[in-house]
Short mmCIF file of C-alpha atoms in Angstrom, two decimals:
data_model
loop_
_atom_site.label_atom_id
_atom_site.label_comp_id
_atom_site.label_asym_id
_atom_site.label_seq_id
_atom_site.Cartn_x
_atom_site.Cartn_y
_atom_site.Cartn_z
CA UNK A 96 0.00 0.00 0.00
CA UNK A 97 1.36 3.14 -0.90
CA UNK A 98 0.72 6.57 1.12
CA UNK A 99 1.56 9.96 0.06
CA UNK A 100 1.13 13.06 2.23
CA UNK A 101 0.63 16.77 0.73
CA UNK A 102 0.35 19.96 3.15
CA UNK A 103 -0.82 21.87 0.16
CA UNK A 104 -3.36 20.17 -0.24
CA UNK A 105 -4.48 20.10 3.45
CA UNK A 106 -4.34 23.91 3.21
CA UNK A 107 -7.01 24.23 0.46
CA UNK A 108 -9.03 22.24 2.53
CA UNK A 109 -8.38 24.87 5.54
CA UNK A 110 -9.89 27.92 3.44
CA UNK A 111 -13.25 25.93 3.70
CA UNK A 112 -12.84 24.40 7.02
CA UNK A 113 -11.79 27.39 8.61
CA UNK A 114 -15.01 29.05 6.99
CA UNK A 115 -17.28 26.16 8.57
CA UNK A 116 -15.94 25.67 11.90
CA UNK A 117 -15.97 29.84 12.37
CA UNK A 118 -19.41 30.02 11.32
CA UNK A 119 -20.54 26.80 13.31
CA UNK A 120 -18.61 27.32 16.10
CA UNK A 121 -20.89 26.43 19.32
CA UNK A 122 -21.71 22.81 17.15
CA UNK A 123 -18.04 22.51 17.32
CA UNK A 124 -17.90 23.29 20.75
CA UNK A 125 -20.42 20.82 21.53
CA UNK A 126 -18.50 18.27 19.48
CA UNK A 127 -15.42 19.00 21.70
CA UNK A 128 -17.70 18.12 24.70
CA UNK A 129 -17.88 14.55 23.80
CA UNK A 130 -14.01 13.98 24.10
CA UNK A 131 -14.00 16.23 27.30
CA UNK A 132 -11.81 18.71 25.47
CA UNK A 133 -12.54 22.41 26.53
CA UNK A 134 -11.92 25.63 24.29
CA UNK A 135 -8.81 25.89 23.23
CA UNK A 136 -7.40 29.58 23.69
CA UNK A 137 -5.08 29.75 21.07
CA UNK A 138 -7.51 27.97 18.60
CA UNK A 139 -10.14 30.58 19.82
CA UNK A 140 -7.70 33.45 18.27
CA UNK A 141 -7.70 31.83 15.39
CA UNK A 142 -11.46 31.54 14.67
CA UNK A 143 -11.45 35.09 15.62
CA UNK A 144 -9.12 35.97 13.01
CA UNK A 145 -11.10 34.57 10.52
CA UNK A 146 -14.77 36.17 11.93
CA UNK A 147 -12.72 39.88 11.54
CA UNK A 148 -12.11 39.02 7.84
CA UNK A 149 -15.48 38.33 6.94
CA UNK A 150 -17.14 40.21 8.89
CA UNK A 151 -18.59 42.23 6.12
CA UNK A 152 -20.39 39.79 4.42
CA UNK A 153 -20.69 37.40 7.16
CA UNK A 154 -24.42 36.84 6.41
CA UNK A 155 -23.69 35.75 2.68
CA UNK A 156 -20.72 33.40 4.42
CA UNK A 157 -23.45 31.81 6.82
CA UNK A 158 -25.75 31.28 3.86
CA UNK A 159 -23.27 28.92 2.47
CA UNK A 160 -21.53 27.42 5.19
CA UNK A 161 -24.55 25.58 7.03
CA UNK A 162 -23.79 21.86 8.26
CA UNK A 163 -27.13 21.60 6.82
CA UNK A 164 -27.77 22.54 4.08
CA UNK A 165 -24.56 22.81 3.42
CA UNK A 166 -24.65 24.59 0.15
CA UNK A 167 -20.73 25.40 0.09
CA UNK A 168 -20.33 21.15 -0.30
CA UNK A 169 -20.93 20.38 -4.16
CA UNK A 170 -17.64 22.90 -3.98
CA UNK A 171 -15.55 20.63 -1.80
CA UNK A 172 -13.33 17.74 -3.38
CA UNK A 173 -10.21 15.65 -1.32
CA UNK A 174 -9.65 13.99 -4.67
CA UNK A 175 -9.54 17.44 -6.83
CA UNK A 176 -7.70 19.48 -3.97
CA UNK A 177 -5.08 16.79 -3.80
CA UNK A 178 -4.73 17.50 -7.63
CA UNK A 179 -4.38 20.95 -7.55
CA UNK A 180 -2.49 21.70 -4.64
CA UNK A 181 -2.74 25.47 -4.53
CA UNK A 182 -5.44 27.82 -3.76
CA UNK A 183 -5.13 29.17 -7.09
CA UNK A 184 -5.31 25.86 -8.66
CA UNK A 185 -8.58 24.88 -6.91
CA UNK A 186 -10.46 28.25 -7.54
CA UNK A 187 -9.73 27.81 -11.62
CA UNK A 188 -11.25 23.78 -11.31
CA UNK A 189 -14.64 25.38 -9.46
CA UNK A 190 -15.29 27.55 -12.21
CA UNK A 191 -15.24 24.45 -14.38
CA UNK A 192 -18.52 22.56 -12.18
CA UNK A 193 -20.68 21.95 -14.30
CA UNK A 194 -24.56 22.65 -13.82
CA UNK A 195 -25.91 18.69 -12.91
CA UNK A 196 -22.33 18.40 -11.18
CA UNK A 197 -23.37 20.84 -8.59
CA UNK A 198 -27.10 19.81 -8.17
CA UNK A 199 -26.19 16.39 -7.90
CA UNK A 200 -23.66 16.50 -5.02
CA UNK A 201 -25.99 19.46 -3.15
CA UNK A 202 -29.19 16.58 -3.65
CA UNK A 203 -26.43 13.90 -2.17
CA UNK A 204 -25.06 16.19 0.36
CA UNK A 205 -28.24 17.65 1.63
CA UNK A 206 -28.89 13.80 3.75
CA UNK A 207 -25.34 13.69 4.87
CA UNK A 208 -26.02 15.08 8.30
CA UNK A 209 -28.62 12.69 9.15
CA UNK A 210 -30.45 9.41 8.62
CA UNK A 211 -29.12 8.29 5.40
CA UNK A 212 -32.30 7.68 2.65
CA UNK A 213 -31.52 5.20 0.72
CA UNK A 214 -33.82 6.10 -2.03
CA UNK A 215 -31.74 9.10 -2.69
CA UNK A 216 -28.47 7.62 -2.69
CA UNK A 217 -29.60 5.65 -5.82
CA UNK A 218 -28.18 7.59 -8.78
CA UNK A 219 -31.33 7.48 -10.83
CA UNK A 220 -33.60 8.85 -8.17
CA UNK A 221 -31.00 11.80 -7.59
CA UNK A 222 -31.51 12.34 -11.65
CA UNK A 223 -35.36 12.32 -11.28
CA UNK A 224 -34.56 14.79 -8.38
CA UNK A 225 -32.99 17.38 -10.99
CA UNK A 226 -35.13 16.76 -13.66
CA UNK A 227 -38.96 16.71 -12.34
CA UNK A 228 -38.68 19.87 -10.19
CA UNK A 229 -41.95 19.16 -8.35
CA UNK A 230 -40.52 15.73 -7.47
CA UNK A 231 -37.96 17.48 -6.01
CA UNK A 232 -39.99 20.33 -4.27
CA UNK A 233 -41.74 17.25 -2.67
CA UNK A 234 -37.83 16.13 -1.41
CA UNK A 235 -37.08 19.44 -0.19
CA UNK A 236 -39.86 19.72 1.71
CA UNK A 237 -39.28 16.80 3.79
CA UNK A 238 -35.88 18.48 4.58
CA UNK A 239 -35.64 19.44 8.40
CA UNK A 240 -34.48 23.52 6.94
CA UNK A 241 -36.08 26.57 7.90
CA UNK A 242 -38.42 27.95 5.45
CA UNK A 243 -35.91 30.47 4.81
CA UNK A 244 -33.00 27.64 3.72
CA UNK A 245 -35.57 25.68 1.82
CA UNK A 246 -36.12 28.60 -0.44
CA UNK A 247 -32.26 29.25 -0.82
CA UNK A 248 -31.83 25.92 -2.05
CA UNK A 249 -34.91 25.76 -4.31
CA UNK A 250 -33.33 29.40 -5.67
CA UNK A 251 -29.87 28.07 -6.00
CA UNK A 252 -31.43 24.86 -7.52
CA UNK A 253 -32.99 26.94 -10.38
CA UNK A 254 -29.96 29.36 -11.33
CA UNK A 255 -26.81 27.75 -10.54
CA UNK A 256 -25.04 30.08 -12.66
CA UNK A 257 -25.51 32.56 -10.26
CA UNK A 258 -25.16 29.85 -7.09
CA UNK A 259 -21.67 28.75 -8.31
CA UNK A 260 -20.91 32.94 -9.03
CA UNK A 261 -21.25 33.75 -5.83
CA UNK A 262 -19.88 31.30 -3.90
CA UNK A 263 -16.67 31.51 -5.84
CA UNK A 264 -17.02 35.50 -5.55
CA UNK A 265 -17.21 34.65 -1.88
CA UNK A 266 -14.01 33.10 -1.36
CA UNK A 267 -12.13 35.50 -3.90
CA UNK A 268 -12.91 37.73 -1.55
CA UNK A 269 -11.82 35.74 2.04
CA UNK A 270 -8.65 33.90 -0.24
CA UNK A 271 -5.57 36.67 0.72
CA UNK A 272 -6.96 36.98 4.46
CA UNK A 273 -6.88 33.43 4.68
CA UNK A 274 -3.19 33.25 3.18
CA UNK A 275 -2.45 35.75 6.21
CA UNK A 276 -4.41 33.84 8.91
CA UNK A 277 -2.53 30.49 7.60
CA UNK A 278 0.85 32.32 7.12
CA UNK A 279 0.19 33.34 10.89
CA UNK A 280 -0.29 29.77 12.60
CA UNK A 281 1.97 28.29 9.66
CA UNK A 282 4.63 27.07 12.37
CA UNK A 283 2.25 24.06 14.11
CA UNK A 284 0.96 22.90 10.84
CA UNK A 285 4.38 22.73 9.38
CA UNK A 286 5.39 20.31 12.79
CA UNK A 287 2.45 18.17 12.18
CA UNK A 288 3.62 17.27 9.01
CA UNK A 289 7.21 16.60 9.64
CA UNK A 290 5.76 14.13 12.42
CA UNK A 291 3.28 12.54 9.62
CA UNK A 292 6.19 12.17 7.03
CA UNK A 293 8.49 10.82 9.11
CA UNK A 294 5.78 8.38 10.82
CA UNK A 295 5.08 7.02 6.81
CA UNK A 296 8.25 6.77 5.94
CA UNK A 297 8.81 4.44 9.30
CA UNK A 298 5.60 2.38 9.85
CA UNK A 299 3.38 3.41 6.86
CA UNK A 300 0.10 1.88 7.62
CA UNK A 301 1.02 1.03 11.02
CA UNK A 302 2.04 4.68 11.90
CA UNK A 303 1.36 5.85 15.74
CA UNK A 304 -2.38 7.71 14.61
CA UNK A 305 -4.32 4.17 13.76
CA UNK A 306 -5.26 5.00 10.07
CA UNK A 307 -5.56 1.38 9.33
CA UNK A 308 -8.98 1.11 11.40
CA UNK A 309 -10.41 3.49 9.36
CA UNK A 310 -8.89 1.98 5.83
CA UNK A 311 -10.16 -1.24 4.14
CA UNK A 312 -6.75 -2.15 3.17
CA UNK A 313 -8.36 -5.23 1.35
CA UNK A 314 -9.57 -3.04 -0.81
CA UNK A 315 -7.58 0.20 -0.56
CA UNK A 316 -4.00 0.72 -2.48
CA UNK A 317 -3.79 4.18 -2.10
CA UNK A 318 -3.78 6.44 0.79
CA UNK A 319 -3.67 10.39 0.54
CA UNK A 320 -3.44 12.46 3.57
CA UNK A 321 -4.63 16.18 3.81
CA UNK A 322 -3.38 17.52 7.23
CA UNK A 323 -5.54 20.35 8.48
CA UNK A 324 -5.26 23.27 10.51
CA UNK A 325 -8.32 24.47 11.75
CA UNK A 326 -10.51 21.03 11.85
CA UNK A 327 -8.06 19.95 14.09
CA UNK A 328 -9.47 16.96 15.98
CA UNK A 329 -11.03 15.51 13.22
CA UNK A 330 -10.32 12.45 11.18
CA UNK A 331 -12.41 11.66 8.34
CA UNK A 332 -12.46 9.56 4.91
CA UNK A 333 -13.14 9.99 1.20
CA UNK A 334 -12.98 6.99 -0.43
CA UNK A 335 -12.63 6.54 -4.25
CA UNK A 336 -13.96 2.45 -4.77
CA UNK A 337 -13.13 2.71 -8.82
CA UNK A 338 -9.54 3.97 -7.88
CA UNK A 339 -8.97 2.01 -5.22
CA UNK A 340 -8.07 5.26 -3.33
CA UNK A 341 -8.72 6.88 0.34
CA UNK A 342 -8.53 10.84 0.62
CA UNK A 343 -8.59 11.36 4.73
CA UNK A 344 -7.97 14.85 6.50
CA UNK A 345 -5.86 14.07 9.85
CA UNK A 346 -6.33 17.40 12.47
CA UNK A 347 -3.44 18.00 14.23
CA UNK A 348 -4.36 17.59 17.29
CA UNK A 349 -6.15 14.06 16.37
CA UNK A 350 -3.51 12.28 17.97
CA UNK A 351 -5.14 13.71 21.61
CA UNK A 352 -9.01 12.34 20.83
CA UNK A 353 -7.59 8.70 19.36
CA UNK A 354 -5.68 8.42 22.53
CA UNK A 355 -7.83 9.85 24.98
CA UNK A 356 -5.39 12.15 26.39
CA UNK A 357 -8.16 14.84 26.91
CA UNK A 358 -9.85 12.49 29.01
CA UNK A 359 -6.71 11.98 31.11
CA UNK A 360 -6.25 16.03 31.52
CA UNK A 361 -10.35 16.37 32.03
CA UNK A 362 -9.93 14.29 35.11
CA UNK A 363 -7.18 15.26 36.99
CA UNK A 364 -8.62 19.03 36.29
CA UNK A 365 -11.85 18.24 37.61
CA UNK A 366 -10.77 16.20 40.44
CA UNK A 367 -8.40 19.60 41.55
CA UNK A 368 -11.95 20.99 41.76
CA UNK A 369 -14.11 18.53 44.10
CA UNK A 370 -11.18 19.09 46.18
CA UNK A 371 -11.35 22.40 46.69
CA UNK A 372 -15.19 22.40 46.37
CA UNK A 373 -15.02 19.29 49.37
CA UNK A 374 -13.64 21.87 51.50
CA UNK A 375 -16.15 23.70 53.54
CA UNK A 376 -13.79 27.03 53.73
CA UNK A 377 -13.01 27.40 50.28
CA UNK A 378 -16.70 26.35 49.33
CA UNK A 379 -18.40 29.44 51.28
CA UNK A 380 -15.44 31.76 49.63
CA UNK A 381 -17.24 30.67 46.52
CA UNK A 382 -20.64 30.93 47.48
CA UNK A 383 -20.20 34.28 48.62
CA UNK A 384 -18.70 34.90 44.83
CA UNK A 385 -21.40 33.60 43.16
CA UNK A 386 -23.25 36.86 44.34
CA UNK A 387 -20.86 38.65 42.19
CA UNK A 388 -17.26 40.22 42.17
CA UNK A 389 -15.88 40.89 45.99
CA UNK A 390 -12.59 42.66 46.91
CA UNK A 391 -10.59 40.89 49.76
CA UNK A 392 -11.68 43.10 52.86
CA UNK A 393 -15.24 42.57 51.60
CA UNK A 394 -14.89 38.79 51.80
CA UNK A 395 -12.77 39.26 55.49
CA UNK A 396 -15.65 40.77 56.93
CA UNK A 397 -18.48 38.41 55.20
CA UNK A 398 -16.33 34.87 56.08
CA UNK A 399 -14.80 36.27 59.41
CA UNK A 400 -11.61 35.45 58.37
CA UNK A 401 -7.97 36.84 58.01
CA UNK A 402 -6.26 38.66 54.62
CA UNK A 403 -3.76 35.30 55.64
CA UNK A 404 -6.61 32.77 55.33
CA UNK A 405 -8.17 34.63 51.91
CA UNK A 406 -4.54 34.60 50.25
CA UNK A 407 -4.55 30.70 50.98
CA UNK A 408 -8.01 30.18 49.88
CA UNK A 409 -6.98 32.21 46.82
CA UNK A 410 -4.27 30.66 45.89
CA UNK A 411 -5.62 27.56 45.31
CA UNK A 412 -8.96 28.33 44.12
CA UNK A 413 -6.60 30.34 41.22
CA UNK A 414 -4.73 26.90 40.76
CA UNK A 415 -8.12 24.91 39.93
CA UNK A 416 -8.94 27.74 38.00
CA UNK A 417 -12.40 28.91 40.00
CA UNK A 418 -11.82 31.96 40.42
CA UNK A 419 -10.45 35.10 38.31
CA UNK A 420 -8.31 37.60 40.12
CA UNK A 421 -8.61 41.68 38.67
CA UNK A 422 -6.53 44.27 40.63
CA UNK A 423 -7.68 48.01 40.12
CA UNK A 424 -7.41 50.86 42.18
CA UNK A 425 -5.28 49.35 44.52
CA UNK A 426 -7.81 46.42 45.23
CA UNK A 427 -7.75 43.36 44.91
CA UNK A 428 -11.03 41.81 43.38
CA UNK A 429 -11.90 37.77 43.38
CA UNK A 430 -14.75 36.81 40.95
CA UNK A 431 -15.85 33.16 40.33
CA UNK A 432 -15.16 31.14 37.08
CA UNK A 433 -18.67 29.62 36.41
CA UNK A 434 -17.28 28.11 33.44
CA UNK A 435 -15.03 25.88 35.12
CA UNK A 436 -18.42 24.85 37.22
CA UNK A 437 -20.30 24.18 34.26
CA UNK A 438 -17.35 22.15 32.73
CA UNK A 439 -16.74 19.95 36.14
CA UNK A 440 -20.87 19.06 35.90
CA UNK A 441 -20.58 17.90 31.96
CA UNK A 442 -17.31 16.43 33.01
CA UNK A 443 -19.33 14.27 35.80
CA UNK A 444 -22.79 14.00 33.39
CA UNK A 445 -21.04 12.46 30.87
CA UNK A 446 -18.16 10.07 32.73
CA UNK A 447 -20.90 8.49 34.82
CA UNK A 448 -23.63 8.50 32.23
CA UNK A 449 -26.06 10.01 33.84
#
């Protein structure tokens, strides 16, 4: 089995993933959740990054990039970005889509984020789809969309000229902020891939992230690897059957949700807080936060205690990260972290099923 892997490629797939996961940010969040990862700071500058750059037209960008319906999809090929391998390159193949191209892949892609029907997956019904339009208002209706996306689609449906116009004018347009965003956090993609080459060139198939679970290497000779920036924790599959060929983007930071190293971190985080939380002290210096921001001598003369005791509390509340500390006006003011509540009670929820 050969494997190849191309960072250029991985990078054309960033301009649309960046674009998705910036406009669908909380359902990312939530998707973090289930691997008990929390927001990632750094990660958080970078969707911000992109937000400022299309802020402008960010309405015509959320249009577009729904998960469902995702209209920017019948514009998103593995197999044709590996081809091209520069921005550029890609842009001049989606002005080459043609019409039933499009409608097609927007008909198939419009059941990808649900239960699969079967009935459209067969290529002949997707054709009676494009061709009877009142079979196909019938479809759409069906469709789980707001009134307001069902009538984008039926628009877009009935002048794709003007569909696959301005989505490419749309990009144009977000294309040389996106080379600066990339250019920006250039450095960690650029260490992912030396780590993926040199893992291929050692173990191929049997490299440290387990590709081979996701590969039928029966049936597979080919693997192509995109690695992406922004969809970092993902890991996900295109697979050519007539080519005997497997397109899959590797985030990288995939190697943390394969091995459960999140879940690891999650726990000895949230443990650091039932302590503190098990302590009857530090508890009521919480409590009396949760009314709202309090300067030291404030929470002396509520608790009854010494500055002594409240830098001790403090200082370990700080360490489990429940509290925020602000000094102004030569005060020192202790708020709570309600976040890092809300995180410890998912954390529980979800490791004890409940």
């Amino acid at each position: 089995m050969e494997i190849y892997l191309n960072k250029e490629a991985g990078k054309v797939y960033d301009l649309f993933s960046s674009l998705f996961i910036t406009l669908n940010y909380d359902y990312y969040l939530k998707e973090l959740e289930k691997y008990y990862m929390v927001e990632d700071k750094k990660f958080k500058n970078k969707i911000k990054d992109v937000r400022q750059a299309i802020e402008p037209d960010i309405e015509k960008y959320k249009c577009f990039f729904k998960p469902n319906p995702s209209l920017f999809s019948p514009f998103v090929s593995l197999h044709k970005m590996w081809q091209c391998k520069s921005i550029d390159s890609y842009m001049k193949y989606m002005k080459t889509l043609e019409e039933k191209e499009i409608k097609k892949e927007l008909i198939f892609q419009m059941e990808y984020f649900r239960e699969p029907w079967k009935e459209v997956k067969d290529p002949k019904k997707i054709d009676q789809l494009i061709e009877d339009e009142n079979k196909f208002i019938n479809f759409l209706n069906k469709q789980d969309f707001s009134n307001e996306d069902k009538w984008n689609v039926l628009y877009y449906i009935k002048n794709i000229n003007k569909y696959k116009g301005d989505f490419i004018n749309l990009i144009e347009n977000y294309k040389a902020n996106f080379e600066l965003i990339f250019q920006k956090y250039q450095k960690e993609i650029d260490e992912f891939s030396y780590y993926l080459e040199k893992e291929i060139d050692e173990k191929g198939i049997d490299m440290e992230i387990p590709i081979y679970k996701y590969v039928d290497t029966d049936t597979i000779k080919t693997i192509y690897i995109l690695p992406s920036l922004f969809n970092e924790y993902s890991i996900s599959q295109t697979v050519m059957q007539n080519k005997k060929e497997s397109y899959i983007i590797l985030g990288k930071s995939i190697d943390k949700v394969l091995f459960n190293k999140y879940r690891d971190d999650a726990l000895d985080r949230n443990i650091l807080v039932l302590k503190n939380l098990g302590d009857q002290s530090k508890y009521q210096f919480l409590k009396l936060l949760s009314e709202g921001e309090k300067y030291g001598q404030e929470i002396a003369d509520n608790l009854g205690i010494t500055s002594a005791t409240i830098n001790y509390h403090s200082n370990n509340l700080i360490c489990a990260n429940l509290i925020d500390v602000d000094r102004r006006e030569n005060k020192t003011y202790f708020s709570l972290n309600k976040d890092t509540l809300r995180e410890m009670i998912r954390f529980i929820e979800k490791d004890f099923d409940l």
